[in-house]
């Protein structure tokens, strides 16, 4: 677990530099607004699909939280997180938790439309908190770790002053932990790591507020 934590720190602070051809943009966003936050729905496709499927996989509503630090009108850093919370049988679950740090660049800046993209790194896992009983400390646990690289494309459409509709597309590729039930050791499934795509957040919708 400690090795995974240190690996996460290393990946998050060693994101790749992303270069784009220099262009001149007409300033639409207030020059004093260098920060923004977003809150929204992280898994509309998988959530809606699960409603028409007999499987319960990824049926929990996903939440998206975003913070964006603008270096200037073209370049920015972005801290992104998403998770699917639920509570049942005295157990709190935070499934599909993903945290990423990326560097982005504005590609198109118009009167009401901003399109940008970027690249960075991510870490994912599931968190659990189980309450055993009154007077007994809660038990925290986690599993299904993963880490890798993330590419995103983002569109912001102006709704009103300082409020934007944000549509986000994420493409992730990395090494993820899983368990092979066909291989067991003392009734415990064998842990395996494989190269996978984190596709539970292909498209997200959120409301962005400039600060």
mmCIF file of C-alpha atoms in Angstrom:
data_model
loop_
_atom_site.group_PDB
_atom_site.id
_atom_site.type_symbol
_atom_site.label_atom_id
_atom_site.label_comp_id
_atom_site.label_asym_id
_atom_site.label_seq_id
_atom_site.Cartn_x
_atom_site.Cartn_y
_atom_site.Cartn_z
ATOM 1 C CA UNK A 1 0.000 0.000 0.000
ATOM 2 C CA UNK A 2 2.872 2.391 0.854
ATOM 3 C CA UNK A 3 4.485 1.712 -2.503
ATOM 4 C CA UNK A 4 1.226 2.548 -4.278
ATOM 5 C CA UNK A 5 0.909 5.785 -2.307
ATOM 6 C CA UNK A 6 4.432 6.932 -3.202
ATOM 7 C CA UNK A 7 3.824 5.932 -6.813
ATOM 8 C CA UNK A 8 0.672 8.067 -6.857
ATOM 9 C CA UNK A 9 2.588 11.098 -5.558
ATOM 10 C CA UNK A 10 5.287 10.580 -8.190
ATOM 11 C CA UNK A 11 2.799 10.281 -11.039
ATOM 12 C CA UNK A 12 0.698 13.232 -9.969
ATOM 13 C CA UNK A 13 3.667 15.609 -9.890
ATOM 14 C CA UNK A 14 5.360 14.364 -13.044
ATOM 15 C CA UNK A 15 2.621 15.023 -15.611
ATOM 16 C CA UNK A 16 3.642 15.353 -19.218
ATOM 17 C CA UNK A 17 4.069 18.772 -20.821
ATOM 18 C CA UNK A 18 1.544 19.418 -23.530
ATOM 19 C CA UNK A 19 2.342 21.831 -26.375
ATOM 20 C CA UNK A 20 -0.034 23.495 -28.787
ATOM 21 C CA UNK A 21 0.541 25.958 -31.655
ATOM 22 C CA UNK A 22 0.439 29.567 -30.451
ATOM 23 C CA UNK A 23 -2.720 31.461 -31.355
ATOM 24 C CA UNK A 24 -4.178 34.831 -30.455
ATOM 25 C CA UNK A 25 -7.499 34.674 -28.651
ATOM 26 C CA UNK A 26 -10.005 37.370 -27.991
ATOM 27 C CA UNK A 27 -10.384 37.634 -24.212
ATOM 28 C CA UNK A 28 -13.878 36.627 -23.147
ATOM 29 C CA UNK A 29 -13.267 35.464 -19.577
ATOM 30 C CA UNK A 30 -12.703 38.173 -16.994
ATOM 31 C CA UNK A 31 -8.953 38.610 -16.594
ATOM 32 C CA UNK A 32 -9.399 38.566 -12.805
ATOM 33 C CA UNK A 33 -10.977 35.089 -12.893
ATOM 34 C CA UNK A 34 -8.090 32.649 -12.611
ATOM 35 C CA UNK A 35 -9.892 29.856 -10.801
ATOM 36 C CA UNK A 36 -12.958 27.719 -11.443
ATOM 37 C CA UNK A 37 -14.783 24.852 -9.757
ATOM 38 C CA UNK A 38 -17.147 22.287 -11.284
ATOM 39 C CA UNK A 39 -19.744 19.957 -9.826
ATOM 40 C CA UNK A 40 -21.607 17.414 -11.891
ATOM 41 C CA UNK A 41 -22.547 13.929 -13.052
ATOM 42 C CA UNK A 42 -19.553 11.725 -13.841
ATOM 43 C CA UNK A 43 -21.147 8.590 -15.311
ATOM 44 C CA UNK A 44 -24.314 9.369 -17.331
ATOM 45 C CA UNK A 45 -23.704 6.685 -19.976
ATOM 46 C CA UNK A 46 -22.952 3.777 -17.626
ATOM 47 C CA UNK A 47 -25.636 4.888 -15.161
ATOM 48 C CA UNK A 48 -28.384 5.076 -17.796
ATOM 49 C CA UNK A 49 -27.215 1.794 -19.358
ATOM 50 C CA UNK A 50 -27.402 0.048 -15.967
ATOM 51 C CA UNK A 51 -31.079 0.988 -15.656
ATOM 52 C CA UNK A 52 -31.837 -1.234 -18.650
ATOM 53 C CA UNK A 53 -29.511 -4.061 -17.623
ATOM 54 C CA UNK A 54 -29.991 -6.960 -15.218
ATOM 55 C CA UNK A 55 -26.463 -6.384 -13.910
ATOM 56 C CA UNK A 56 -25.894 -4.055 -10.942
ATOM 57 C CA UNK A 57 -22.432 -3.071 -12.118
ATOM 58 C CA UNK A 58 -21.774 0.663 -11.805
ATOM 59 C CA UNK A 59 -25.447 1.365 -11.043
ATOM 60 C CA UNK A 60 -24.551 4.012 -8.453
ATOM 61 C CA UNK A 61 -24.820 7.687 -9.362
ATOM 62 C CA UNK A 62 -21.369 9.200 -9.982
ATOM 63 C CA UNK A 63 -20.252 12.609 -8.694
ATOM 64 C CA UNK A 64 -17.672 14.837 -10.384
ATOM 65 C CA UNK A 65 -15.593 17.526 -8.635
ATOM 66 C CA UNK A 66 -13.140 19.704 -10.529
ATOM 67 C CA UNK A 67 -10.759 22.530 -9.697
ATOM 68 C CA UNK A 68 -9.027 24.528 -12.446
ATOM 69 C CA UNK A 69 -6.154 26.966 -11.980
ATOM 70 C CA UNK A 70 -5.639 29.229 -15.004
ATOM 71 C CA UNK A 71 -2.058 30.366 -15.541
ATOM 72 C CA UNK A 72 -3.251 32.697 -18.316
ATOM 73 C CA UNK A 73 -6.082 32.675 -20.860
ATOM 74 C CA UNK A 74 -4.578 29.671 -22.690
ATOM 75 C CA UNK A 75 -2.848 27.451 -20.125
ATOM 76 C CA UNK A 76 -4.183 25.844 -16.961
ATOM 77 C CA UNK A 77 -3.724 23.086 -14.423
ATOM 78 C CA UNK A 78 -6.647 20.899 -13.451
ATOM 79 C CA UNK A 79 -7.316 18.676 -10.432
ATOM 80 C CA UNK A 80 -10.135 16.276 -11.174
ATOM 81 C CA UNK A 81 -11.953 13.709 -9.021
ATOM 82 C CA UNK A 82 -14.979 11.478 -9.427
ATOM 83 C CA UNK A 83 -16.584 8.768 -7.314
ATOM 84 C CA UNK A 84 -19.815 6.822 -6.786
ATOM 85 C CA UNK A 85 -20.934 6.942 -3.126
ATOM 86 C CA UNK A 86 -23.428 4.574 -1.502
ATOM 87 C CA UNK A 87 -24.417 3.363 1.958
ATOM 88 C CA UNK A 88 -25.987 0.039 2.916
ATOM 89 C CA UNK A 89 -25.796 -2.440 5.835
ATOM 90 C CA UNK A 90 -23.743 0.008 7.945
ATOM 91 C CA UNK A 91 -21.112 0.169 5.194
ATOM 92 C CA UNK A 92 -20.181 3.324 3.313
ATOM 93 C CA UNK A 93 -18.743 2.743 -0.142
ATOM 94 C CA UNK A 94 -16.877 5.155 -2.379
ATOM 95 C CA UNK A 95 -16.516 3.124 -5.540
ATOM 96 C CA UNK A 96 -14.696 4.056 -8.746
ATOM 97 C CA UNK A 97 -12.804 6.829 -6.966
ATOM 98 C CA UNK A 98 -10.465 8.498 -9.444
ATOM 99 C CA UNK A 99 -8.151 11.465 -8.839
ATOM 100 C CA UNK A 100 -6.121 13.053 -11.623
ATOM 101 C CA UNK A 101 -3.774 15.981 -12.114
ATOM 102 C CA UNK A 102 -3.375 17.317 -15.643
ATOM 103 C CA UNK A 103 -2.094 20.254 -17.664
ATOM 104 C CA UNK A 104 -4.433 21.707 -20.263
ATOM 105 C CA UNK A 105 -4.465 24.217 -23.084
ATOM 106 C CA UNK A 106 -7.293 26.194 -24.697
ATOM 107 C CA UNK A 107 -7.771 25.328 -28.366
ATOM 108 C CA UNK A 108 -10.780 27.508 -29.228
ATOM 109 C CA UNK A 109 -11.960 30.615 -27.383
ATOM 110 C CA UNK A 110 -15.082 32.315 -28.698
ATOM 111 C CA UNK A 111 -17.816 34.517 -27.320
ATOM 112 C CA UNK A 112 -19.732 31.737 -25.561
ATOM 113 C CA UNK A 113 -17.650 28.656 -26.280
ATOM 114 C CA UNK A 114 -14.329 27.423 -24.905
ATOM 115 C CA UNK A 115 -12.782 24.146 -26.081
ATOM 116 C CA UNK A 116 -9.637 22.791 -24.477
ATOM 117 C CA UNK A 117 -7.713 19.579 -24.001
ATOM 118 C CA UNK A 118 -4.845 18.219 -21.938
ATOM 119 C CA UNK A 119 -2.972 15.267 -20.525
ATOM 120 C CA UNK A 120 -1.980 14.070 -17.084
ATOM 121 C CA UNK A 121 -1.901 11.128 -14.677
ATOM 122 C CA UNK A 122 -4.530 9.442 -12.536
ATOM 123 C CA UNK A 123 -4.942 7.103 -9.566
ATOM 124 C CA UNK A 124 -8.062 5.031 -8.855
ATOM 125 C CA UNK A 125 -9.395 2.683 -6.174
ATOM 126 C CA UNK A 126 -12.479 1.737 -4.150
ATOM 127 C CA UNK A 127 -12.817 2.901 -0.522
ATOM 128 C CA UNK A 128 -14.968 1.285 2.171
ATOM 129 C CA UNK A 129 -15.877 2.252 5.729
ATOM 130 C CA UNK A 130 -17.683 -0.383 7.799
ATOM 131 C CA UNK A 131 -19.270 0.336 11.195
ATOM 132 C CA UNK A 132 -19.003 -2.803 13.327
ATOM 133 C CA UNK A 133 -21.114 -1.680 16.259
ATOM 134 C CA UNK A 134 -21.518 0.864 19.024
ATOM 135 C CA UNK A 135 -18.203 1.579 20.726
ATOM 136 C CA UNK A 136 -16.227 -0.369 18.128
ATOM 137 C CA UNK A 137 -13.912 1.627 15.807
ATOM 138 C CA UNK A 138 -14.900 1.700 12.149
ATOM 139 C CA UNK A 139 -12.861 -0.358 9.708
ATOM 140 C CA UNK A 140 -11.431 1.345 6.621
ATOM 141 C CA UNK A 141 -10.349 -0.673 3.598
ATOM 142 C CA UNK A 142 -9.635 -0.217 -0.105
ATOM 143 C CA UNK A 143 -9.047 -2.320 -3.197
ATOM 144 C CA UNK A 144 -9.071 -2.325 -6.997
ATOM 145 C CA UNK A 145 -6.184 0.120 -7.346
ATOM 146 C CA UNK A 146 -5.061 1.555 -10.652
ATOM 147 C CA UNK A 147 -2.804 4.226 -12.127
ATOM 148 C CA UNK A 148 -1.970 5.542 -15.565
ATOM 149 C CA UNK A 149 -2.242 8.401 -18.034
ATOM 150 C CA UNK A 150 -5.317 10.469 -18.827
ATOM 151 C CA UNK A 151 -6.248 12.518 -21.899
ATOM 152 C CA UNK A 152 -9.232 14.853 -21.752
ATOM 153 C CA UNK A 153 -11.163 17.161 -24.047
ATOM 154 C CA UNK A 154 -13.461 19.731 -22.512
ATOM 155 C CA UNK A 155 -16.125 22.109 -23.791
ATOM 156 C CA UNK A 156 -17.456 25.052 -21.760
ATOM 157 C CA UNK A 157 -20.607 26.824 -22.945
ATOM 158 C CA UNK A 158 -21.562 30.125 -21.309
ATOM 159 C CA UNK A 159 -24.983 29.985 -19.612
ATOM 160 C CA UNK A 160 -24.871 33.247 -17.669
ATOM 161 C CA UNK A 161 -22.255 35.466 -16.097
ATOM 162 C CA UNK A 162 -19.460 33.242 -14.719
ATOM 163 C CA UNK A 163 -21.511 30.027 -15.112
ATOM 164 C CA UNK A 164 -20.736 27.461 -17.811
ATOM 165 C CA UNK A 165 -22.130 24.119 -18.896
ATOM 166 C CA UNK A 166 -19.127 21.806 -18.926
ATOM 167 C CA UNK A 167 -18.982 18.680 -21.108
ATOM 168 C CA UNK A 168 -15.956 16.501 -20.442
ATOM 169 C CA UNK A 169 -14.556 13.533 -22.388
ATOM 170 C CA UNK A 170 -11.950 11.365 -20.654
ATOM 171 C CA UNK A 171 -9.728 8.663 -22.171
ATOM 172 C CA UNK A 172 -7.625 6.795 -19.598
ATOM 173 C CA UNK A 173 -5.096 4.002 -19.986
ATOM 174 C CA UNK A 174 -3.210 2.359 -17.145
ATOM 175 C CA UNK A 175 -2.464 -0.673 -14.994
ATOM 176 C CA UNK A 176 -5.385 -1.811 -12.837
ATOM 177 C CA UNK A 177 -5.712 -4.351 -10.051
ATOM 178 C CA UNK A 178 -8.201 -7.193 -10.415
ATOM 179 C CA UNK A 179 -8.848 -10.663 -8.990
ATOM 180 C CA UNK A 180 -8.896 -13.877 -11.013
ATOM 181 C CA UNK A 181 -11.535 -16.156 -9.473
ATOM 182 C CA UNK A 182 -10.306 -19.101 -11.541
ATOM 183 C CA UNK A 183 -7.038 -19.044 -9.552
ATOM 184 C CA UNK A 184 -7.370 -19.394 -5.793
ATOM 185 C CA UNK A 185 -4.960 -19.642 -2.872
ATOM 186 C CA UNK A 186 -6.490 -20.704 0.449
ATOM 187 C CA UNK A 187 -9.951 -19.757 -0.848
ATOM 188 C CA UNK A 188 -8.625 -16.311 -1.870
ATOM 189 C CA UNK A 189 -8.725 -15.193 -5.509
ATOM 190 C CA UNK A 190 -5.390 -14.482 -7.145
ATOM 191 C CA UNK A 191 -4.519 -10.778 -7.493
ATOM 192 C CA UNK A 192 -3.621 -9.752 -11.058
ATOM 193 C CA UNK A 193 -2.575 -6.468 -12.700
ATOM 194 C CA UNK A 194 -3.371 -5.723 -16.329
ATOM 195 C CA UNK A 195 -3.367 -2.842 -18.810
ATOM 196 C CA UNK A 196 -6.907 -1.477 -19.029
ATOM 197 C CA UNK A 197 -8.926 1.580 -19.962
ATOM 198 C CA UNK A 198 -10.853 3.401 -17.235
ATOM 199 C CA UNK A 199 -14.046 3.793 -19.267
ATOM 200 C CA UNK A 200 -16.624 4.519 -16.539
ATOM 201 C CA UNK A 201 -16.305 8.230 -17.250
ATOM 202 C CA UNK A 202 -16.206 8.560 -21.024
ATOM 203 C CA UNK A 203 -18.535 11.598 -20.962
ATOM 204 C CA UNK A 204 -19.404 13.805 -17.969
ATOM 205 C CA UNK A 205 -21.656 16.823 -17.456
ATOM 206 C CA UNK A 206 -21.150 19.517 -14.852
ATOM 207 C CA UNK A 207 -21.809 23.144 -13.963
ATOM 208 C CA UNK A 208 -18.652 25.269 -13.850
ATOM 209 C CA UNK A 209 -18.375 28.462 -11.812
ATOM 210 C CA UNK A 210 -15.614 30.992 -12.433
ATOM 211 C CA UNK A 211 -14.194 32.468 -9.248
#
